[in-house]
Coordinates of C-alpha atoms in Angstrom, one line a residue:
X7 CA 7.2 -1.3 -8.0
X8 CA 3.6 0.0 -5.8
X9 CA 1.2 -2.4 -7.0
X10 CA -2.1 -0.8 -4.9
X11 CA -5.4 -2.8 -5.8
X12 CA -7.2 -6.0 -6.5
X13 CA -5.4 -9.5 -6.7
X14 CA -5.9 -9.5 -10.7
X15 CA -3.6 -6.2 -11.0
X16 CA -1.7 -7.6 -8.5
X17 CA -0.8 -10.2 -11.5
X18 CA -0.6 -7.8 -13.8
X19 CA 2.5 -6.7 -11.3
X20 CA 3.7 -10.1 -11.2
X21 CA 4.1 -10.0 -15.1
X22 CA 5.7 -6.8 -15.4
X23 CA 8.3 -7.9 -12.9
X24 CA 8.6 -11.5 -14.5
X25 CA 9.4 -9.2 -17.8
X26 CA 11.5 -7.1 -16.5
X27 CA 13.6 -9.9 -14.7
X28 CA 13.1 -11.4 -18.2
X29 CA 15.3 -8.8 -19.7
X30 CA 18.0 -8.2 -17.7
X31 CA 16.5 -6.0 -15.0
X32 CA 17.6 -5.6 -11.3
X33 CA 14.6 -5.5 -8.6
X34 CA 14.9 -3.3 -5.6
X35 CA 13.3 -3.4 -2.3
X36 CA 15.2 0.4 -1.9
X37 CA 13.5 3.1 -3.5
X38 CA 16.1 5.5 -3.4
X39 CA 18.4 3.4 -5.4
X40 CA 15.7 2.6 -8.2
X41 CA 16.4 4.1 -11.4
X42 CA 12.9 3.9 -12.1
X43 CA 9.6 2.9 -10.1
X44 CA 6.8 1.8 -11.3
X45 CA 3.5 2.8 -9.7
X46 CA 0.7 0.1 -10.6
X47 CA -2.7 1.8 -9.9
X48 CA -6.0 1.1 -9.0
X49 CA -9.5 2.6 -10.1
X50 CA -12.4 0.9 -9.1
X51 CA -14.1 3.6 -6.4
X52 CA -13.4 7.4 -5.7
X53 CA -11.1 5.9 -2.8
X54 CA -9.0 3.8 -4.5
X55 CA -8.6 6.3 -7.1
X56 CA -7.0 8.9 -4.4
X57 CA -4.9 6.3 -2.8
X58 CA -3.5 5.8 -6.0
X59 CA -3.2 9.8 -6.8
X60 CA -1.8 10.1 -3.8
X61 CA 1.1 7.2 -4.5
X62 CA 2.2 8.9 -7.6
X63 CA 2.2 12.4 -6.1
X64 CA 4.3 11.2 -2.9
X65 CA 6.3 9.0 -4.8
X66 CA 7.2 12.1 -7.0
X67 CA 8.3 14.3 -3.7
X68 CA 10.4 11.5 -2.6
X69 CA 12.4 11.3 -5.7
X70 CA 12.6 15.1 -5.7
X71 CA 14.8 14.6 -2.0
X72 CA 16.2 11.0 -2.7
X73 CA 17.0 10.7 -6.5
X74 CA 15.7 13.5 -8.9
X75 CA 17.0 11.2 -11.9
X76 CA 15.0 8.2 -11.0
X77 CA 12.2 7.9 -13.8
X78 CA 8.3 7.8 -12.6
X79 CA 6.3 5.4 -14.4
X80 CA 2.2 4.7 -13.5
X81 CA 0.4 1.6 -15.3
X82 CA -2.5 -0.2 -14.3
X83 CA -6.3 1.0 -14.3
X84 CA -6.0 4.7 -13.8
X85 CA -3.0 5.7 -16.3
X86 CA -6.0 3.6 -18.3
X87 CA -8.8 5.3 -17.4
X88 CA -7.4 8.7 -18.1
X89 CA -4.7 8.4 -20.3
X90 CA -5.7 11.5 -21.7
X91 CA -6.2 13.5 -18.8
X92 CA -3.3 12.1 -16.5
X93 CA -0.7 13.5 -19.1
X94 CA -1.3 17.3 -18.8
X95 CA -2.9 16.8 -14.6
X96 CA 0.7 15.2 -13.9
X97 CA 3.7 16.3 -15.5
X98 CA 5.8 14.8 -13.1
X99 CA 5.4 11.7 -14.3
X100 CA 7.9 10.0 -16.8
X101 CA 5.7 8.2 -18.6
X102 CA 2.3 6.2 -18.6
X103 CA 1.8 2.6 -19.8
X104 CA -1.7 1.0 -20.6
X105 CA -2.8 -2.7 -19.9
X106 CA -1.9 -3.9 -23.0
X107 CA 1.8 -2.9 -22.8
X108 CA 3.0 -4.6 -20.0
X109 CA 4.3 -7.3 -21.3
X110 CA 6.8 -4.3 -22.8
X111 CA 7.5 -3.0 -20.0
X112 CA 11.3 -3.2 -20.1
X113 CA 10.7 -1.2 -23.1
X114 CA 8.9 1.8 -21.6
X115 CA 11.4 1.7 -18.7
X116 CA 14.1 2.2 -20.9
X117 CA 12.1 5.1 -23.1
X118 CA 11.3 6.9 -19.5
X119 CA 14.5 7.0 -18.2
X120 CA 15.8 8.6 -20.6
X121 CA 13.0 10.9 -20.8
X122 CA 13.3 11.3 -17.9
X123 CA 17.4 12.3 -18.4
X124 CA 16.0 14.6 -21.1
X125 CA 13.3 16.7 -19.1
X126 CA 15.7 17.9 -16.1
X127 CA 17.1 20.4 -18.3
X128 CA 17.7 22.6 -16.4
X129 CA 17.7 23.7 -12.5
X130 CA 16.4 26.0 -10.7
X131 CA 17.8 27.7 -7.6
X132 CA 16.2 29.1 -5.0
X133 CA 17.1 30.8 -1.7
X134 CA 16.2 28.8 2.0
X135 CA 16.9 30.0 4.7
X136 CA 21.1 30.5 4.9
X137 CA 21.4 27.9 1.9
X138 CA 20.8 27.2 -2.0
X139 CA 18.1 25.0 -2.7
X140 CA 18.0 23.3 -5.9
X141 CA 15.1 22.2 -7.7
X142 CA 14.6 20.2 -10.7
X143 CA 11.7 21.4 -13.1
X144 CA 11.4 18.9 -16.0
X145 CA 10.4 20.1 -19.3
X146 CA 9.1 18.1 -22.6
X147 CA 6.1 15.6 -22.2
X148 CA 5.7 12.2 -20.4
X149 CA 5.7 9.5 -23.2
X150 CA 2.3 7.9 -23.6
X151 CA 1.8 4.1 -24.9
X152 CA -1.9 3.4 -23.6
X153 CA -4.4 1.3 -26.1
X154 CA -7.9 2.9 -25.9
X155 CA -9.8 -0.9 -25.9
X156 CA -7.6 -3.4 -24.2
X157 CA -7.5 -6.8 -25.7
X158 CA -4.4 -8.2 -23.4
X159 CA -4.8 -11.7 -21.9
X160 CA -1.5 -13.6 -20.4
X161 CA -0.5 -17.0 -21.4
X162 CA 1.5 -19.7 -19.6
X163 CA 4.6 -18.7 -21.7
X164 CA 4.4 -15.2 -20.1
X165 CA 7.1 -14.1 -17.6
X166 CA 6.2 -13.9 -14.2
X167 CA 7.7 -13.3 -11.0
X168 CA 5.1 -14.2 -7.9
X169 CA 4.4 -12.0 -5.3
X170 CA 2.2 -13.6 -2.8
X171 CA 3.9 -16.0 -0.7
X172 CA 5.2 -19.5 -1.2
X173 CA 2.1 -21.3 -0.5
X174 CA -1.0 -19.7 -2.5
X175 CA -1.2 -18.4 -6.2
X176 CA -3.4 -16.3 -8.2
X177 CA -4.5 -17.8 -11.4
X178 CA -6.0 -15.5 -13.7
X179 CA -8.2 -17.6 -15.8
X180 CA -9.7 -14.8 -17.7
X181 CA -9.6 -10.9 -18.5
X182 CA -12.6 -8.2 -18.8
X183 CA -15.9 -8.0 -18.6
X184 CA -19.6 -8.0 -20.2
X185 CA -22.0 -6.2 -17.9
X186 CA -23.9 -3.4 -18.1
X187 CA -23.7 -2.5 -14.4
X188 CA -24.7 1.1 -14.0
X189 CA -22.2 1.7 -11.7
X190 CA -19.2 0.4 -13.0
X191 CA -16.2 1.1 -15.2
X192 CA -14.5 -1.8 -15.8
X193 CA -15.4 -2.6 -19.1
X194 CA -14.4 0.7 -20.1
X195 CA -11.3 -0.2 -18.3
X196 CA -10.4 -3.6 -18.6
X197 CA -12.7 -4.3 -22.7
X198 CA -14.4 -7.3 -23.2
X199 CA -14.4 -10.5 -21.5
X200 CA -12.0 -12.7 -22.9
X201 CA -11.1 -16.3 -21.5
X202 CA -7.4 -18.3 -21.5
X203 CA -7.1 -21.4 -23.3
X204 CA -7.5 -23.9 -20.8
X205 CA -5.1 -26.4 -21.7
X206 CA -3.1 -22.8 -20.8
X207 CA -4.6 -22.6 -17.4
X208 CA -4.0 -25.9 -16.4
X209 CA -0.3 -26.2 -17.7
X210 CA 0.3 -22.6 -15.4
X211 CA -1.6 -24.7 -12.9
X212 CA 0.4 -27.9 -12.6
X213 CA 3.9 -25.5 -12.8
X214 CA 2.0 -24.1 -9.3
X215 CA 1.6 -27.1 -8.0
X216 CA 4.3 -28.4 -8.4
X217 CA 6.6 -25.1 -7.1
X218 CA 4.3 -26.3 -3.9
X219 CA 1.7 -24.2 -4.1
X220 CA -0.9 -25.0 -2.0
X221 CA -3.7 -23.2 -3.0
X222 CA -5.3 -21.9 -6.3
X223 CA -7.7 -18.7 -6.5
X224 CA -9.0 -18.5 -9.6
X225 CA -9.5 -14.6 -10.5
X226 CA -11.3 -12.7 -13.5
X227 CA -14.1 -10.1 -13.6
X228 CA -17.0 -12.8 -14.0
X229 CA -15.5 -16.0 -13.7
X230 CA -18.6 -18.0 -14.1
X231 CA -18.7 -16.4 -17.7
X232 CA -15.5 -18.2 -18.4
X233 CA -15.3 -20.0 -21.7
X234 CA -18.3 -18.6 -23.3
X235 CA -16.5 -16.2 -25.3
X236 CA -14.6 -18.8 -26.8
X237 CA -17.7 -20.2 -28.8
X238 CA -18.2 -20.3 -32.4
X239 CA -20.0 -17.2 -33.5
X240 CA -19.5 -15.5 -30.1
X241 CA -21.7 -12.8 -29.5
X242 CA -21.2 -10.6 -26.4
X243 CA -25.0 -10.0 -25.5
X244 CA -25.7 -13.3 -23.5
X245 CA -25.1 -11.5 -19.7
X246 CA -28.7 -11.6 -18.6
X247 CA -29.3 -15.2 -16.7
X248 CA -32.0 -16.1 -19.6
X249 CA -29.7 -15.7 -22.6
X250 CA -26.7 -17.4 -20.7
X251 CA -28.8 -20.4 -20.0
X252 CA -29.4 -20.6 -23.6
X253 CA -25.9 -20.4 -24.8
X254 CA -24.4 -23.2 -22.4
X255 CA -27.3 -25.3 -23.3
X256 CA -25.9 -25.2 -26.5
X257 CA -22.2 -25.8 -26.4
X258 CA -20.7 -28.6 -28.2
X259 CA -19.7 -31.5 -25.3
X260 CA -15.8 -30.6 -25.7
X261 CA -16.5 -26.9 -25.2
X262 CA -14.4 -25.0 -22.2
X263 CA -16.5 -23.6 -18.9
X264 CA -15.7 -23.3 -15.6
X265 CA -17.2 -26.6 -14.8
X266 CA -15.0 -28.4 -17.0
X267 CA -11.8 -25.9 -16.3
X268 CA -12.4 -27.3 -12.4
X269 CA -13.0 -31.0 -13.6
X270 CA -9.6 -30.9 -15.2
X271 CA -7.8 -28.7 -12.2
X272 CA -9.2 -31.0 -9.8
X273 CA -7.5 -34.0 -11.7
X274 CA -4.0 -32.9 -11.2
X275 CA -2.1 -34.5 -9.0
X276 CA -1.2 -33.6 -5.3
X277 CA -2.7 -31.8 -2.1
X278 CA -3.8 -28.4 -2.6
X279 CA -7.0 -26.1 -2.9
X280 CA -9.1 -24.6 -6.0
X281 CA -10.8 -21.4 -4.9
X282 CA -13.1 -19.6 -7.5
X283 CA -13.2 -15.8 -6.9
X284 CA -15.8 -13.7 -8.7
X285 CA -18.6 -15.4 -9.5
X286 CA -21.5 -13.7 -11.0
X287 CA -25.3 -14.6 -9.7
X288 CA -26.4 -14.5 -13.3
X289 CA -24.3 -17.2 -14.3
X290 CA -24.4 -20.2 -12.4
X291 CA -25.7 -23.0 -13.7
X292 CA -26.5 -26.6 -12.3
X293 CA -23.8 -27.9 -14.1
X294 CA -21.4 -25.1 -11.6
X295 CA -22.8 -26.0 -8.7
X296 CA -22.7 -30.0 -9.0
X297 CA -18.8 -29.9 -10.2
X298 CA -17.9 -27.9 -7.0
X299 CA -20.1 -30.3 -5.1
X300 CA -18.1 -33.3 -7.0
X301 CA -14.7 -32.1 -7.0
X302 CA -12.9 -32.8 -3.5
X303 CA -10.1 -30.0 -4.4
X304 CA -12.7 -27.5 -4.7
X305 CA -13.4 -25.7 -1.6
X306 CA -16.8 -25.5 -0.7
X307 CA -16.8 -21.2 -1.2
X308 CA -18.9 -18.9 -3.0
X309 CA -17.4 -15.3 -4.1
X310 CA -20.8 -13.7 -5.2
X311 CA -21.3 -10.2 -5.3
X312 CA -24.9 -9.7 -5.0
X313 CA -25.5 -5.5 -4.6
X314 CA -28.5 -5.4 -3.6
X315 CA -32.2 -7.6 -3.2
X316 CA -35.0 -5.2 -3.8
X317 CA -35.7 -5.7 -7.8
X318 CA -36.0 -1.9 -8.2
X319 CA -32.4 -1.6 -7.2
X320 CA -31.4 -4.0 -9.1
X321 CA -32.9 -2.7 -11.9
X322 CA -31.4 0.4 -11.4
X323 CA -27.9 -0.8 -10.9
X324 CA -28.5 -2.9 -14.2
X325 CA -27.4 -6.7 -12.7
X326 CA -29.5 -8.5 -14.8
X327 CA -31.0 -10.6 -11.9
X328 CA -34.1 -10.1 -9.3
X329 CA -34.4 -10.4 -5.6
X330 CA -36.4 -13.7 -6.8
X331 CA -34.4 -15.3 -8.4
X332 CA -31.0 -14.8 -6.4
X333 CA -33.4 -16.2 -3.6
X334 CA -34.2 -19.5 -5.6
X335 CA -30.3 -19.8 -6.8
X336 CA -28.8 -19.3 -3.0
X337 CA -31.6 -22.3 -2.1
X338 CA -30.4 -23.8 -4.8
X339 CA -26.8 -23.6 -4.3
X340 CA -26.9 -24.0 -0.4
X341 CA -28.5 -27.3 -1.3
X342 CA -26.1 -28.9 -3.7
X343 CA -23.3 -28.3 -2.2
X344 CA -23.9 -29.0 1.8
X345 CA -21.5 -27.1 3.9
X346 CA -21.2 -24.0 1.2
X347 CA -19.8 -21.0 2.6
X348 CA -21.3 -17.9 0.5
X349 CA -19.7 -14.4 0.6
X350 CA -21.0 -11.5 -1.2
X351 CA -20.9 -8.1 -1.1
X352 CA -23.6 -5.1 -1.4
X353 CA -23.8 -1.5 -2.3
X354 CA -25.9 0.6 0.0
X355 CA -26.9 4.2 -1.1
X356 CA -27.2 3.9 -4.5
X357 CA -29.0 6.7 -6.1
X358 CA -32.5 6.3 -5.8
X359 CA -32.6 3.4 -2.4
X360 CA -35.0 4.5 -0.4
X361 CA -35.7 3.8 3.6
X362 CA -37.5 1.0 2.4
X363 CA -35.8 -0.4 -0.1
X364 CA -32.9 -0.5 2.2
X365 CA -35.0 -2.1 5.1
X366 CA -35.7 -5.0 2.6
X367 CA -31.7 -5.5 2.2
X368 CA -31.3 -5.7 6.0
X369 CA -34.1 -8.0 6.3
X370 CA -32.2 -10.7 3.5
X371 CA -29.0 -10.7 5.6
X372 CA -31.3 -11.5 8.8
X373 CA -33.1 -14.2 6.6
X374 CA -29.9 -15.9 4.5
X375 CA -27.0 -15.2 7.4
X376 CA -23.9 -14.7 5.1
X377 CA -21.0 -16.5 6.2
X378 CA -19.0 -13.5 4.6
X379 CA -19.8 -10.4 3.2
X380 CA -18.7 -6.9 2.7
X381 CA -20.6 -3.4 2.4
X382 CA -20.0 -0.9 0.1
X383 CA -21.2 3.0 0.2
X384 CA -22.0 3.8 -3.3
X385 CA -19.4 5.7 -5.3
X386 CA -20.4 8.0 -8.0
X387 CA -18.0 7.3 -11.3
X388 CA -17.9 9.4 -14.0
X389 CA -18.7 8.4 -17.4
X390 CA -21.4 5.5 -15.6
X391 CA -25.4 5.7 -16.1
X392 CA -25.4 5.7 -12.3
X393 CA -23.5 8.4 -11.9
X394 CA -25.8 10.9 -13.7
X395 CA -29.0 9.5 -11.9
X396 CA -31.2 11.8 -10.1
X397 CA -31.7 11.1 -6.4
X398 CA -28.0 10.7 -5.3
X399 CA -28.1 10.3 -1.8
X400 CA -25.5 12.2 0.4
X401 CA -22.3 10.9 1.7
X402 CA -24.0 10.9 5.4
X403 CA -26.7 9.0 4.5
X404 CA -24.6 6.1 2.4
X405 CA -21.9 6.0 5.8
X406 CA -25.0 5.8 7.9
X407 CA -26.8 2.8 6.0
X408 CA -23.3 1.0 5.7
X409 CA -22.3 1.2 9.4
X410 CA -26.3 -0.1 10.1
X411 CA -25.2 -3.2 7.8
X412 CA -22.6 -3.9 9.2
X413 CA -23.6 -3.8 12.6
X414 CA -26.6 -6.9 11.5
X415 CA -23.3 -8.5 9.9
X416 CA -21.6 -8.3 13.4
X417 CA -24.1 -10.2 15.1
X418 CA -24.5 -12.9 12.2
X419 CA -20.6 -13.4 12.4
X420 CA -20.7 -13.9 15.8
X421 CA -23.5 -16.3 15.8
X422 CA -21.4 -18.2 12.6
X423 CA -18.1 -18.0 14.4
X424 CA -19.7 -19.7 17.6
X425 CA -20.9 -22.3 16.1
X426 CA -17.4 -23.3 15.1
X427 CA -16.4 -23.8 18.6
X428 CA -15.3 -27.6 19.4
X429 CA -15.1 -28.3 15.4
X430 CA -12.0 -29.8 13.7
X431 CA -11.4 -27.9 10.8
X432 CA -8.3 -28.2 8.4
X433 CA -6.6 -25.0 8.1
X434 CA -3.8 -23.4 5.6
X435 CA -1.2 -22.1 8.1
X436 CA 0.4 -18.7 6.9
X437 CA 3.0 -17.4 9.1
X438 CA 3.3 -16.2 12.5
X439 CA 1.8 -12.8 13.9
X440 CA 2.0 -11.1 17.4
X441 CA -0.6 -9.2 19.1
X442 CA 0.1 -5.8 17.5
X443 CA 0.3 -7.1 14.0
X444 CA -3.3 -9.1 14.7
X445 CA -4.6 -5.2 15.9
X446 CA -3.6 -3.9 12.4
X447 CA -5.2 -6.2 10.1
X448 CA -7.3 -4.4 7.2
X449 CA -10.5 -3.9 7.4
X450 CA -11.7 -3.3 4.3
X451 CA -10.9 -4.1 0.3
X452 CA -11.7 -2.1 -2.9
X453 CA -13.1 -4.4 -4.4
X454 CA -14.9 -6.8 -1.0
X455 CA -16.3 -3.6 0.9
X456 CA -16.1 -2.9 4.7
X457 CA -15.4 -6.4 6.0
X458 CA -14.8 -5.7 9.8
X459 CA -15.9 -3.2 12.1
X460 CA -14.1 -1.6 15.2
X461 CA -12.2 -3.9 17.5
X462 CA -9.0 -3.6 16.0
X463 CA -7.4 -1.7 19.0
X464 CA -9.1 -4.7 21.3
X465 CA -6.2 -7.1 22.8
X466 CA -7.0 -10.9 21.9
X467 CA -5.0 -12.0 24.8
X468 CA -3.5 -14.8 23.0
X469 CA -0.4 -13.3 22.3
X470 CA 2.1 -14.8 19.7
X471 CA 0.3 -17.1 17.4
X472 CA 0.3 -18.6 13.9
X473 CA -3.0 -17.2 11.2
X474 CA -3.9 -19.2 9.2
X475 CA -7.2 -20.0 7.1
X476 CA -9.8 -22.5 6.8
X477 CA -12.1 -23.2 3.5
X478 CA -14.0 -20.3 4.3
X479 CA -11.5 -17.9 3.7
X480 CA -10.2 -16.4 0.6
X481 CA -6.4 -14.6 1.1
X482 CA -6.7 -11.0 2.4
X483 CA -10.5 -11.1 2.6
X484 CA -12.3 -13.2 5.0
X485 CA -11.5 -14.3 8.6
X486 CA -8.8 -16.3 10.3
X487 CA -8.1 -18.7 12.4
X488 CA -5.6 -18.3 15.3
X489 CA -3.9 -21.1 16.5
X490 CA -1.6 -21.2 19.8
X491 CA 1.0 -24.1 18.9
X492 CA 3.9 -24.9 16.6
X493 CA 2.9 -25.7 13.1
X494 CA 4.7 -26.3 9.7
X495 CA 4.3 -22.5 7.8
X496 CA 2.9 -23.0 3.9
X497 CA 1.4 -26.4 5.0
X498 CA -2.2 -27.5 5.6
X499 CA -2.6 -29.2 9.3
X500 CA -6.0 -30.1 11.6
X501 CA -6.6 -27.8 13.9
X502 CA -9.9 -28.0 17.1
X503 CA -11.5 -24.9 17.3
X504 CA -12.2 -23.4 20.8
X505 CA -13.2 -19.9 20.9
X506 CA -13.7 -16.7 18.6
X507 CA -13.8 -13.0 18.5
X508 CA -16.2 -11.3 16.3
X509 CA -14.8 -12.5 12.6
X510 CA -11.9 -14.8 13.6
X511 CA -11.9 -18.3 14.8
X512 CA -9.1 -19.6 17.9
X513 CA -7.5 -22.5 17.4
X514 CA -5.3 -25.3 19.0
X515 CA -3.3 -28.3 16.8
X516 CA -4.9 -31.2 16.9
X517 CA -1.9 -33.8 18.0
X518 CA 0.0 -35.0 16.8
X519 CA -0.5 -32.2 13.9
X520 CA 3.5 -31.9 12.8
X521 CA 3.7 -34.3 9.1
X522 CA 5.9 -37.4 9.5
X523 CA 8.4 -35.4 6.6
X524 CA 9.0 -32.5 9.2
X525 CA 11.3 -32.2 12.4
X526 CA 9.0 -32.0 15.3
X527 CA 9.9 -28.8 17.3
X528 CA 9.8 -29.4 21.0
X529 CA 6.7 -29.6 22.5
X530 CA 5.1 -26.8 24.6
X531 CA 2.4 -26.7 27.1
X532 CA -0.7 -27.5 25.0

C-alpha cells in the first residue's frame, strides 16, 4: 500500500491493512512481488491531487515492467471525489474503492485481482528495436464500490495495523465535517460530521497506552465540534460560533464533548501525551480551554487554522468567525492556559484579497507572533463557491504573497526559538538522524501549508544526532529539537536547550537523563 496524505487517511490505511491482515492477507514491503497494491489518495489541494495522479499512473508503468498481473487498486479521497470520472480517465486501474468500503477491503482485493486476470486478455506484440515487445492491454471495466455520501466511522473493534512508529498514535475521534467553507471539499468528500462513542475512544486509548504509546493526537476535521452530533434532535446547522454556544449551553451534564473526552483520557493511567489536532476557532468554548489548562496530560498546543483576519476575507471564505472575535478568543485562550503554544495556518490569494487586505494579515502575525504556523496559496477546487468567484488572483501573485509570509514567519521563529536557549524542556525522543537526513526534512504538508523556507541544503554542523520533539510540536509538522547525546528512543527525557537554527531547537541531555529501568550506554564527551 501508498498511503499519500493527511494523518486521518493515514488511519484509514491503518485499517485497511489491520483488515486485510484480519483475513489472511500477506503484507509486502516489495512491490514487485504484490499481487495487488493499493494506492490510498489524497485530495485536498490541486497539488496533492497530482501527487496522487501521478502515484497511480507510475505505479501502473511499474507493474507493466515488474508484474503485469499484479491488480491496481486506488481508495481514499480522490477514487471519492471522482468516482465517476476516475473510471473512464484511468482504465488502468483494477478497481476503485470509496471510504465506506474499507473495512471490505479484503473483499475488493479479491474482486480486482481477478479482474484484473480477466482484462489481460489478450497481448499485444510490438517490434523494438532487434526484439519482441509485449504489451498487455486490459479490456472490460475497473469494478466500482464507492458510496456517494459517506457515513463510515471506525470503532475500537475495528482491525488495525499501526503505521507510525512505536511511540505515538493517531486517534481518530471523529469523521467529516459541517462547514460551509467556500473553499473546501471535504464535506463533499468525507459527509457529515459524525463523532465515536467515547467510552470507544477511550477503550482504543488505554489499548495505546498500554502497547506503550507515548503520545495521543487526537485527529478529525473539526475536533472541537466533537460530540455535538451526538445530541438528541441533532441538527447540523449549529457551525457559526453563536449557534454552537447555544447548543453546548444546552447539553444534558452527562453529554460527550471534547472537554469531557480529555477529562476522561487524561484519567488513564500512565506517562504519556494528549495532543488535539484540528481545532476550529468557531468552537472553542471556556469550558475547552479551562480542561486543557486543568489536565496535566494535555499538552499545552493549539492546532487552529485561522485563514485569514480581514472580516471581508473571511466572509468570503465563509469561516463563520471575524478578525474580532478570533482576536478576543487568542486573548482569551493565551490567558487561560499560560505557556500555550498556538499554530495555525492561512490562505493567501484567495479570490478577491486585495494589497490591503493582505497587509492587514501580515500586520496580525507581527502583532500575535505564532509559535507555529503554515501558509497556504489558494487553490481553486471545482465544485466550491470559491472556485467560481470573480477576482481570482494569478498563480504569481498567490506565490509572491506566500513567500512575503513566510519570510515575517522566519523572523518570528527565530525570535521564538531564541528565547528557548538555556530552557529545560522535556522532549519525546524519536530516533536518530545524520546530517543529510536533517537536510531533507519536508517542508511543507497538504493540509499545514509551507512550514519552512530555504535552508535545507545549510549544514547544522552537529552531525549525528537524536530528533526529537517538545510540547510544541505535533509529529511531521512543527519543529524539532536536536539533541547531541545518547538517549532512550520512544521515551520522553529532559533535555537544556542551547542554541537554534531558524525553526529547530539544539539540545543537550540533562544528566543523568538515561531512566533507572535502562542500561546506561557509556558515556561520551558532554
Amino acid at each position: 500500500m501508498i498511503s499519500l496524505g493527511c494523518a486521518k487517511n493515514l488511519v484509514d490505511a491503518e485499517v485497511m491493512m489491520g483488515s486485510l491482515l484480519k483475513e489472511g492477507f500477506d503484507i509486502t514491503n516489495d512491490n514487485a512481488d504484490a499481487d495487488a497494491l493499493i494506492v490510498n489518495t489524497c485530495s485536498f489541494i490541486d497539488a496533492a491531487q497530482e501527487e496522487s495522479v501521478d502515484t497511480i499512473l507510475e505505479s501502473s508503468e511499474f507493474r507493466e515492467h515488474a508484474n503485469t498481473g499484479q491488480a491496481l487498486i486506488v481508495s481514499g479521497c480522490l477514487s471519492q471525489r471522482y468516482r465517476k470520472e476516475l473510471p473512464k480517465l484511468m482504465p488502468e486501474v483494477d478497481a476503485f474503492m470509496g471510504i465506506d468500503q474499507i473495512e471490505q477491503v479484503g473483499e475488493i482485493v479479491r474482486g480486482a485481482v481477478g479482474n484484473r486476470g480477466s482484462r489481460l486478455g489478450q497481448a499485444e506484440e510490438k517490434p523494438n528495436g532487434n526484439e519482441i515487445e509485449t504489451t498487455v492491454t486490459p479490456s472490460g471495466e475497473p469494478l466500482v464500490d464507492i458510496h456517494s455520501r459517506p457515513d463510515y466511522i471506525p470503532k475500537f473493534e475495528t482491525p488495525r495495523f499501526r503505521l507510525t512508529p512505536d511511540h505515538f498514535a493517531y486517534v481518530k475521534i471523529a469523521e467529516g465535517c459541517n462547514h460551509p467553507c467556500s473553499f473546501c471539499i471535504i464535506p463533499r468528500m468525507r459527509g457529515s460530521h459524525r463523532s465515536r462513542a467515547q467510552a470507544d475512544i477511550v477503550k482504543e486509548a488505554r489499548q495505546l497506552v498500554a502497547d506503550g504509546v507515548k503520545e495521543l493526537n487526537l485527529i478529525s476535521q473539526d475536533s472541537t465540534y466533537y460530540g455535538l452530533d451526538l445530541r438528541e434532535d441533532h441538527r447540523p446547522n449549529i457551525a457559526s460560533p453563536e449557534r454552537f454556544t447555544v447548543a453546548s449551553k444546552e447539553l444534558p451534564a452527562d453529554a460527550s464533548t471534547l472537554a469531557s473526552l480529555l477529562r476522561e483520557l487524561n484519567a488513564i493511567e500512565g506517562d504519556f501525551w494528549i495532543r488535539i489536532l484540528y481545532t476550529h476557532p468557531a468552537h472553542w468554548t471556556e469550558e475547552i480551554i479551562s480542561v486543557v489548562a486543568e489536565c496535566e496530560k494535555v499538552v499545552k498546543y493549539v492546532d487552529m487554522p485561522l485563514q485569514h483576519i480581514h472580516d471581508a476575507m473571511l466572509e468570503r471564505m465563509r469561516r463563520e468567525t471575524t478578525g474580532q472575535y478570533i482576536r478576543d478568543l487568542i486573548g482569551r485562550i493565551r490567558e487561560g492556559i499560560p505557556g500555550i503554544a498556538i499554530r495555525t495556518t492561512f490562505i493567501v490569494g484567495f479570490p478577491g484579497e486585495t494589497e490591503e487586505y493582505f497587509g492587514s494579515l501580515l500586520d496580525f502575525m507581527h502583532e500575535v507572533r505564532f509559535e507555529r504556523l503554515g501558509v497556504f496559496t489558494y487553490s481553486k477546487e471545482d465544485g466550491t463557491k470559491a472556485g467560481v468567484m470573480a477576482s481570482q488572483l494569478t498563480d504569481e501573485q498567490k506565490e509572491t504573497r506566500r513567500e512575503r509570509a513566510m519570510a515575517v514567519q522566519l523572523e518570528i521563529s527565530r525570535e521564538i526559538a531564541a528565547a528557548q536557549v538555556g530552557k529545560t524542556m522535556r522532549v519525546l525522543v524519536e530516533k536518530r538522524a545524520d546530517e543529510e537526513e536533517l537536510k531533507q526534512a519536508n517542508t511543507s504538508s497538504w493540509e499545514h501549508g509551507l512550514i519552512r523556507t530555504g535552508d535545507t541544503d545549510v549544514e547544522l554542523g552537529i552531525g549525528t544526532c537524536l530528533i526529537s520533539r517538545g510540547v510544541a510540536d505535533a509529529p511531521d509538522i512543527d519543529g524539532r529539537v536536536l539533541i547531541r547525546g545518547e538517549l532512550p528512543l520512544g521515551q520522553f527525557a529532559e533535555v537544556k536547550i542551547t542554541g537554534h537554527t531558524d525553526y529547530d531547537l539544539t539540545a543537550e541531555p540533562v544528566w543523568p537523563a538515561w531512566p533507572s529501568d535502562h542500561e546506561s550506554p557509556e558515556q561520551t564527551d558532554r
